[in-house]
PDB file of N, CA and C in Angstrom:
ATOM      1  N   MET A   1      16.304  10.265  14.315  1.00 43.00           N
ATOM      2  CA  MET A   1      16.136  10.625  13.729  1.00 43.00           C
ATOM      3  C   MET A   1      13.858  10.388  13.523  1.00 43.00           C
ATOM      4  N   ASN A   2      13.772  11.160  12.403  1.00 50.00           N
ATOM      5  CA  ASN A   2      11.840  10.740  12.836  1.00 50.00           C
ATOM      6  C   ASN A   2      11.819  10.624  10.703  1.00 50.00           C
ATOM      7  N   ARG A   3      12.153   9.291  11.035  1.00 51.00           N
ATOM      8  CA  ARG A   3      11.898   8.735   8.969  1.00 51.00           C
ATOM      9  C   ARG A   3      11.065   9.426   7.778  1.00 51.00           C
ATOM     10  N   ASN A   4      10.112   9.710   8.742  1.00 52.00           N
ATOM     11  CA  ASN A   4       8.907  10.457   8.623  1.00 52.00           C
ATOM     12  C   ASN A   4       8.665  11.628   7.700  1.00 52.00           C
ATOM     13  N   GLN A   5      10.531  12.801   8.544  1.00 56.00           N
ATOM     14  CA  GLN A   5      10.483  14.233   8.433  1.00 56.00           C
ATOM     15  C   GLN A   5      10.935  14.144   6.481  1.00 56.00           C
ATOM     16  N   ASN A   6      11.679  13.013   5.972  1.00 57.00           N
ATOM     17  CA  ASN A   6      12.463  12.815   4.443  1.00 57.00           C
ATOM     18  C   ASN A   6      11.489  12.609   3.817  1.00 57.00           C
ATOM     19  N   LYS A   7      10.021  12.147   4.195  1.00 48.00           N
ATOM     20  CA  LYS A   7       9.364  11.359   3.569  1.00 48.00           C
ATOM     21  C   LYS A   7       8.691  11.674   2.297  1.00 48.00           C
ATOM     22  N   PRO A   8       8.749  11.243   1.179  1.00 52.00           N
ATOM     23  CA  PRO A   8       8.290  12.298   0.141  1.00 52.00           C
ATOM     24  C   PRO A   8       6.402  12.310   0.061  1.00 52.00           C
ATOM     25  N   ASN A   9       5.684  13.298  -0.841  1.00 80.00           N
ATOM     26  CA  ASN A   9       4.579  13.893  -0.563  1.00 80.00           C
ATOM     27  C   ASN A   9       3.789  12.552  -1.063  1.00 80.00           C
ATOM     28  N   ARG A  10       4.023  12.053  -1.661  1.00 88.00           N
ATOM     29  CA  ARG A  10       3.598  10.641  -2.118  1.00 88.00           C
ATOM     30  C   ARG A  10       4.440   8.747  -2.124  1.00 88.00           C
ATOM     31  N   PRO A  11       3.252   8.763  -1.584  1.00 94.00           N
ATOM     32  CA  PRO A  11       3.633   6.873  -0.917  1.00 94.00           C
ATOM     33  C   PRO A  11       4.793   6.221  -2.135  1.00 94.00           C
ATOM     34  N   SER A  12       5.551   5.564  -1.834  1.00 95.00           N
ATOM     35  CA  SER A  12       5.872   4.614  -2.676  1.00 95.00           C
ATOM     36  C   SER A  12       5.483   3.938  -3.387  1.00 95.00           C
ATOM     37  N   HIS A  13       3.892   3.028  -1.323  1.00 97.00           N
ATOM     38  CA  HIS A  13       3.575   1.796  -1.997  1.00 97.00           C
ATOM     39  C   HIS A  13       2.824   2.187  -1.201  1.00 97.00           C
ATOM     40  N   GLY A  14       1.402   1.029  -1.910  1.00 97.00           N
ATOM     41  CA  GLY A  14      -0.054   1.351  -1.245  1.00 97.00           C
ATOM     42  C   GLY A  14      -0.028   0.079  -0.503  1.00 97.00           C
ATOM     43  N   ILE A  15      -0.823   0.088   0.386  1.00 97.00           N
ATOM     44  CA  ILE A  15      -1.113  -1.352   1.281  1.00 97.00           C
ATOM     45  C   ILE A  15      -2.557  -1.709   1.066  1.00 97.00           C
ATOM     46  N   TYR A  16      -2.633  -2.932   0.925  1.00 96.00           N
ATOM     47  CA  TYR A  16      -4.158  -3.482   0.431  1.00 96.00           C
ATOM     48  C   TYR A  16      -4.221  -4.910   1.476  1.00 96.00           C
ATOM     49  N   HIS A  17      -5.991  -4.951   1.568  1.00 96.00           N
ATOM     50  CA  HIS A  17      -6.160  -6.330   1.861  1.00 96.00           C
ATOM     51  C   HIS A  17      -6.477  -6.876   1.319  1.00 96.00           C
ATOM     52  N   VAL A  18      -6.337  -8.204   0.783  1.00 95.00           N
ATOM     53  CA  VAL A  18      -6.857  -9.469  -0.108  1.00 95.00           C
ATOM     54  C   VAL A  18      -7.937  -9.979  -0.167  1.00 95.00           C
ATOM     55  N   THR A  19      -9.103 -10.877  -0.218  1.00 94.00           N
ATOM     56  CA  THR A  19      -9.521 -11.894   0.106  1.00 94.00           C
ATOM     57  C   THR A  19      -9.321 -12.393  -1.177  1.00 94.00           C
ATOM     58  N   GLY A  20      -9.926 -13.368  -1.391  1.00 94.00           N
ATOM     59  CA  GLY A  20      -9.952 -13.981  -2.099  1.00 94.00           C
ATOM     60  C   GLY A  20      -8.390 -14.298  -3.710  1.00 94.00           C
ATOM     61  N   ASP A  21      -8.630 -15.385  -4.526  1.00 94.00           N
ATOM     62  CA  ASP A  21      -7.626 -15.672  -5.458  1.00 94.00           C
ATOM     63  C   ASP A  21      -7.794 -14.767  -6.625  1.00 94.00           C
ATOM     64  N   GLY A  22      -7.118 -14.903  -7.389  1.00 94.00           N
ATOM     65  CA  GLY A  22      -7.403 -14.766  -9.022  1.00 94.00           C
ATOM     66  C   GLY A  22      -8.204 -13.622  -9.479  1.00 94.00           C
ATOM     67  N   ASP A  23      -9.016 -13.727 -10.027  1.00 95.00           N
ATOM     68  CA  ASP A  23     -10.444 -12.504 -10.643  1.00 95.00           C
ATOM     69  C   ASP A  23     -11.386 -13.162  -9.571  1.00 95.00           C
ATOM     70  N   LYS A  24     -10.745 -13.472  -8.808  1.00 95.00           N
ATOM     71  CA  LYS A  24     -12.145 -13.431  -7.328  1.00 95.00           C
ATOM     72  C   LYS A  24     -11.686 -12.410  -6.758  1.00 95.00           C
ATOM     73  N   ALA A  25     -10.441 -12.367  -6.289  1.00 96.00           N
ATOM     74  CA  ALA A  25      -9.818 -11.418  -5.269  1.00 96.00           C
ATOM     75  C   ALA A  25     -10.460  -9.405  -5.684  1.00 96.00           C
ATOM     76  N   ARG A  26     -10.669  -9.808  -4.293  1.00 95.00           N
ATOM     77  CA  ARG A  26     -10.885  -8.621  -4.286  1.00 95.00           C
ATOM     78  C   ARG A  26      -9.809  -7.467  -2.846  1.00 95.00           C
ATOM     79  N   TRP A  27      -9.366  -6.450  -3.659  1.00 95.00           N
ATOM     80  CA  TRP A  27      -8.427  -5.125  -3.265  1.00 95.00           C
ATOM     81  C   TRP A  27      -9.108  -4.010  -2.531  1.00 95.00           C
ATOM     82  N   THR A  28      -8.923  -3.816  -1.263  1.00 95.00           N
ATOM     83  CA  THR A  28      -8.800  -2.967  -0.588  1.00 95.00           C
ATOM     84  C   THR A  28      -7.729  -2.060  -0.371  1.00 95.00           C
ATOM     85  N   LYS A  29      -7.576  -1.099  -0.488  1.00 95.00           N
ATOM     86  CA  LYS A  29      -6.478  -0.214   0.264  1.00 95.00           C
ATOM     87  C   LYS A  29      -7.433   0.527   1.204  1.00 95.00           C
ATOM     88  N   ILE A  30      -6.060   0.033   2.257  1.00 96.00           N
ATOM     89  CA  ILE A  30      -6.074  -0.081   3.146  1.00 96.00           C
ATOM     90  C   ILE A  30      -5.198   0.766   4.331  1.00 96.00           C
ATOM     91  N   GLY A  31      -3.494   1.471   3.392  1.00 97.00           N
ATOM     92  CA  GLY A  31      -3.198   2.703   3.647  1.00 97.00           C
ATOM     93  C   GLY A  31      -1.534   2.698   2.385  1.00 97.00           C
ATOM     94  N   ALA A  32      -0.701   3.622   3.253  1.00 97.00           N
ATOM     95  CA  ALA A  32       0.278   4.180   1.995  1.00 97.00           C
ATOM     96  C   ALA A  32       1.865   2.934   2.812  1.00 97.00           C
ATOM     97  N   ALA A  33       2.890   3.554   2.281  1.00 97.00           N
ATOM     98  CA  ALA A  33       4.177   2.872   3.124  1.00 97.00           C
ATOM     99  C   ALA A  33       4.566   3.820   1.782  1.00 97.00           C
ATOM    100  N   TRP A  34       6.338   4.479   2.764  1.00 96.00           N
ATOM    101  CA  TRP A  34       6.978   5.165   2.074  1.00 96.00           C
ATOM    102  C   TRP A  34       8.720   4.459   2.242  1.00 96.00           C
ATOM    103  N   SER A  35       9.720   4.422   1.497  1.00 94.00           N
ATOM    104  CA  SER A  35      10.637   3.704   1.238  1.00 94.00           C
ATOM    105  C   SER A  35      11.773   4.673   2.559  1.00 94.00           C
ATOM    106  N   HIS A  36      12.336   3.935   3.065  1.00 93.00           N
ATOM    107  CA  HIS A  36      13.320   4.200   4.019  1.00 93.00           C
ATOM    108  C   HIS A  36      14.288   5.254   2.676  1.00 93.00           C
ATOM    109  N   ASP A  37      15.368   5.663   3.068  1.00 91.00           N
ATOM    110  CA  ASP A  37      16.341   6.741   2.629  1.00 91.00           C
ATOM    111  C   ASP A  37      17.391   5.702   2.089  1.00 91.00           C
ATOM    112  N   ASP A  38      17.215   4.445   2.956  1.00 94.00           N
ATOM    113  CA  ASP A  38      18.769   3.439   2.365  1.00 94.00           C
ATOM    114  C   ASP A  38      17.735   2.327   1.814  1.00 94.00           C
ATOM    115  N   ASN A  39      16.563   2.441   1.445  1.00 90.00           N
ATOM    116  CA  ASN A  39      15.601   1.601   1.035  1.00 90.00           C
ATOM    117  C   ASN A  39      16.378   0.350   1.791  1.00 90.00           C
ATOM    118  N   ASP A  40      15.889   0.416   2.757  1.00 95.00           N
ATOM    119  CA  ASP A  40      15.934  -1.084   3.626  1.00 95.00           C
ATOM    120  C   ASP A  40      14.487  -1.407   4.118  1.00 95.00           C
ATOM    121  N   GLY A  41      13.703  -0.458   3.956  1.00 95.00           N
ATOM    122  CA  GLY A  41      12.665  -0.692   5.497  1.00 95.00           C
ATOM    123  C   GLY A  41      11.076   0.052   4.425  1.00 95.00           C
ATOM    124  N   LEU A  42      10.510  -0.141   4.844  1.00 95.00           N
ATOM    125  CA  LEU A  42       9.349   1.037   4.983  1.00 95.00           C
ATOM    126  C   LEU A  42       8.779   1.530   6.210  1.00 95.00           C
ATOM    127  N   SER A  43       8.659   3.179   5.870  1.00 96.00           N
ATOM    128  CA  SER A  43       7.167   3.195   7.130  1.00 96.00           C
ATOM    129  C   SER A  43       5.898   3.577   6.498  1.00 96.00           C
ATOM    130  N   LEU A  44       4.716   3.067   7.096  1.00 96.00           N
ATOM    131  CA  LEU A  44       3.469   2.153   7.430  1.00 96.00           C
ATOM    132  C   LEU A  44       2.454   3.599   7.520  1.00 96.00           C
ATOM    133  N   SER A  45       1.724   3.959   6.873  1.00 96.00           N
ATOM    134  CA  SER A  45       0.246   4.797   8.069  1.00 96.00           C
ATOM    135  C   SER A  45      -0.974   4.122   7.277  1.00 96.00           C
ATOM    136  N   VAL A  46      -1.740   3.419   8.248  1.00 96.00           N
ATOM    137  CA  VAL A  46      -2.257   2.398   7.817  1.00 96.00           C
ATOM    138  C   VAL A  46      -3.862   3.024   8.482  1.00 96.00           C
ATOM    139  N   ASP A  47      -5.082   3.124   7.984  1.00 95.00           N
ATOM    140  CA  ASP A  47      -6.149   4.072   7.483  1.00 95.00           C
ATOM    141  C   ASP A  47      -7.399   2.686   8.479  1.00 95.00           C
ATOM    142  N   TYR A  48      -7.089   1.553   8.268  1.00 91.00           N
ATOM    143  CA  TYR A  48      -8.016   0.689   8.235  1.00 91.00           C
ATOM    144  C   TYR A  48      -7.175  -0.968   8.906  1.00 91.00           C
ATOM    145  N   LEU A  49      -7.316  -1.793  10.031  1.00 89.00           N
ATOM    146  CA  LEU A  49      -6.745  -3.098   9.920  1.00 89.00           C
ATOM    147  C   LEU A  49      -7.905  -4.177  10.514  1.00 89.00           C
ATOM    148  N   PRO A  50      -7.552  -4.490   9.275  1.00 87.00           N
ATOM    149  CA  PRO A  50      -9.145  -5.829   8.774  1.00 87.00           C
ATOM    150  C   PRO A  50      -8.480  -7.284  10.647  1.00 87.00           C
ATOM    151  N   THR A  51      -9.544  -7.216  10.887  1.00 83.00           N
ATOM    152  CA  THR A  51      -9.631  -7.965  12.077  1.00 83.00           C
ATOM    153  C   THR A  51      -9.959  -9.212  11.701  1.00 83.00           C
ATOM    154  N   GLY A  52     -10.060 -10.611  12.285  1.00 80.00           N
ATOM    155  CA  GLY A  52     -10.250 -12.011  11.527  1.00 80.00           C
ATOM    156  C   GLY A  52      -9.175 -12.704  11.006  1.00 80.00           C
ATOM    157  N   THR A  53      -9.482 -13.759  10.233  1.00 72.00           N
ATOM    158  CA  THR A  53      -8.331 -14.667  10.206  1.00 72.00           C
ATOM    159  C   THR A  53      -8.264 -14.418   8.489  1.00 72.00           C
ATOM    160  N   HIS A  54      -9.303 -14.008   7.727  1.00 86.00           N
ATOM    161  CA  HIS A  54      -9.525 -14.234   5.957  1.00 86.00           C
ATOM    162  C   HIS A  54      -8.625 -13.186   5.291  1.00 86.00           C
ATOM    163  N   GLY A  55      -8.065 -13.326   4.495  1.00 91.00           N
ATOM    164  CA  GLY A  55      -7.578 -12.277   3.551  1.00 91.00           C
ATOM    165  C   GLY A  55      -5.622 -12.455   3.755  1.00 91.00           C
ATOM    166  N   ARG A  56      -5.268 -11.420   3.286  1.00 93.00           N
ATOM    167  CA  ARG A  56      -3.959 -11.577   3.774  1.00 93.00           C
ATOM    168  C   ARG A  56      -3.401  -9.971   3.190  1.00 93.00           C
ATOM    169  N   LEU A  57      -2.363  -9.413   3.740  1.00 93.00           N
ATOM    170  CA  LEU A  57      -2.651  -8.043   3.509  1.00 93.00           C
ATOM    171  C   LEU A  57      -1.098  -7.841   2.728  1.00 93.00           C
ATOM    172  N   VAL A  58      -1.217  -6.943   1.399  1.00 95.00           N
ATOM    173  CA  VAL A  58      -0.180  -6.603   0.002  1.00 95.00           C
ATOM    174  C   VAL A  58       0.103  -5.567  -0.104  1.00 95.00           C
ATOM    175  N   ILE A  59       1.478  -5.661   0.449  1.00 96.00           N
ATOM    176  CA  ILE A  59       1.841  -4.056  -0.454  1.00 96.00           C
ATOM    177  C   ILE A  59       2.798  -3.875  -1.813  1.00 96.00           C
ATOM    178  N   ARG A  60       2.202  -2.743  -2.546  1.00 96.00           N
ATOM    179  CA  ARG A  60       2.519  -2.887  -4.028  1.00 96.00           C
ATOM    180  C   ARG A  60       3.157  -1.379  -4.083  1.00 96.00           C
ATOM    181  N   LYS A  61       4.420  -1.611  -5.211  1.00 95.00           N
ATOM    182  CA  LYS A  61       4.661  -0.471  -5.626  1.00 95.00           C
ATOM    183  C   LYS A  61       3.656   0.654  -6.283  1.00 95.00           C
ATOM    184  N   ALA A  62       3.735   2.247  -5.954  1.00 92.00           N
ATOM    185  CA  ALA A  62       2.767   2.599  -6.181  1.00 92.00           C
ATOM    186  C   ALA A  62       3.075   2.817  -7.884  1.00 92.00           C
ATOM    187  N   LYS A  63       2.084   3.109  -8.086  1.00 88.00           N
ATOM    188  CA  LYS A  63       2.167   3.185 -10.206  1.00 88.00           C
ATOM    189  C   LYS A  63       2.208   4.685 -10.396  1.00 88.00           C
ATOM    190  N   PRO A  64       2.838   5.861 -11.453  1.00 82.00           N
ATOM    191  CA  PRO A  64       2.733   7.067 -11.412  1.00 82.00           C
ATOM    192  C   PRO A  64       0.739   6.820 -11.885  1.00 82.00           C
ATOM    193  N   LYS A  65       0.740   8.443 -11.485  1.00 75.00           N
ATOM    194  CA  LYS A  65      -0.888   8.978 -10.942  1.00 75.00           C
ATOM    195  C   LYS A  65      -1.579   8.632 -12.937  1.00 75.00           C
ATOM    196  N   ALA A  66      -0.871   8.632 -13.570  1.00 68.00           N
ATOM    197  CA  ALA A  66      -2.034   8.433 -14.634  1.00 68.00           C
ATOM    198  C   ALA A  66      -2.390   6.459 -14.499  1.00 68.00           C
ATOM    199  N   ASP A  67      -1.116   5.511 -14.151  1.00 56.00           N
ATOM    200  CA  ASP A  67      -2.041   4.364 -14.149  1.00 56.00           C
ATOM    201  C   ASP A  67      -2.439   4.039 -12.956  1.00 56.00           C
ATOM    202  N   ASN A  68      -2.580   4.362 -12.082  1.00 52.00           N
ATOM    203  CA  ASN A  68      -3.095   4.084 -10.588  1.00 52.00           C
ATOM    204  C   ASN A  68      -4.823   3.875 -10.702  1.00 52.00           C
ATOM    205  N   GLN A  69      -5.324   4.750 -11.868  1.00 51.00           N
ATOM    206  CA  GLN A  69      -6.879   4.169 -11.971  1.00 51.00           C
ATOM    207  C   GLN A  69      -7.082   2.613 -12.406  1.00 51.00           C
ATOM    208  N   ALA A  70      -5.683   2.426 -13.143  1.00 47.00           N
ATOM    209  CA  ALA A  70      -5.923   0.901 -13.492  1.00 47.00           C
ATOM    210  C   ALA A  70      -5.390   0.157 -12.252  1.00 47.00           C
ATOM    211  N   GLN A  71      -4.979   0.396 -11.460  1.00 51.00           N
ATOM    212  CA  GLN A  71      -4.386  -0.300  -9.802  1.00 51.00           C
ATOM    213  C   GLN A  71      -6.070  -0.330  -9.222  1.00 51.00           C
ATOM    214  N   ASP A  72      -6.527   1.014  -9.182  1.00 50.00           N
ATOM    215  CA  ASP A  72      -7.308   0.939  -8.373  1.00 50.00           C
ATOM    216  C   ASP A  72      -8.505   0.138  -8.502  1.00 50.00           C
ATOM    217  N   GLY A  73      -8.847   0.127  -9.830  1.00 50.00           N
ATOM    218  CA  GLY A  73      -9.363  -0.809 -10.366  1.00 50.00           C
ATOM    219  C   GLY A  73      -9.942  -2.189  -9.345  1.00 50.00           C
ATOM    220  N   GLU A  74      -8.767  -2.426  -8.563  1.00 54.00           N
ATOM    221  CA  GLU A  74      -8.271  -3.765  -8.196  1.00 54.00           C
ATOM    222  C   GLU A  74      -9.132  -4.063  -7.442  1.00 54.00           C
ATOM    223  N   ASP A  75      -9.151  -2.576  -6.178  1.00 47.00           N
ATOM    224  CA  ASP A  75     -10.355  -2.481  -4.541  1.00 47.00           C
ATOM    225  C   ASP A  75     -11.332  -3.164  -5.560  1.00 47.00           C
TER     226      ASP A  75
END
């Protein structure tokens, strides 16, 4: 079964590449993720793969649309 057939239109999580720490951290949104129906995994759609060894990937639960502007400020 193709898990993407049943995914909701809005992703359940955002995928970010993060460099730095604390107040100096830079968050760049690089994709989205959808929870599987059984909640035991995620399907990822990545628009960009960072190269090199700096930074980390962070998957965060998506916030309601009104709250996304605050989260987007982390980018």
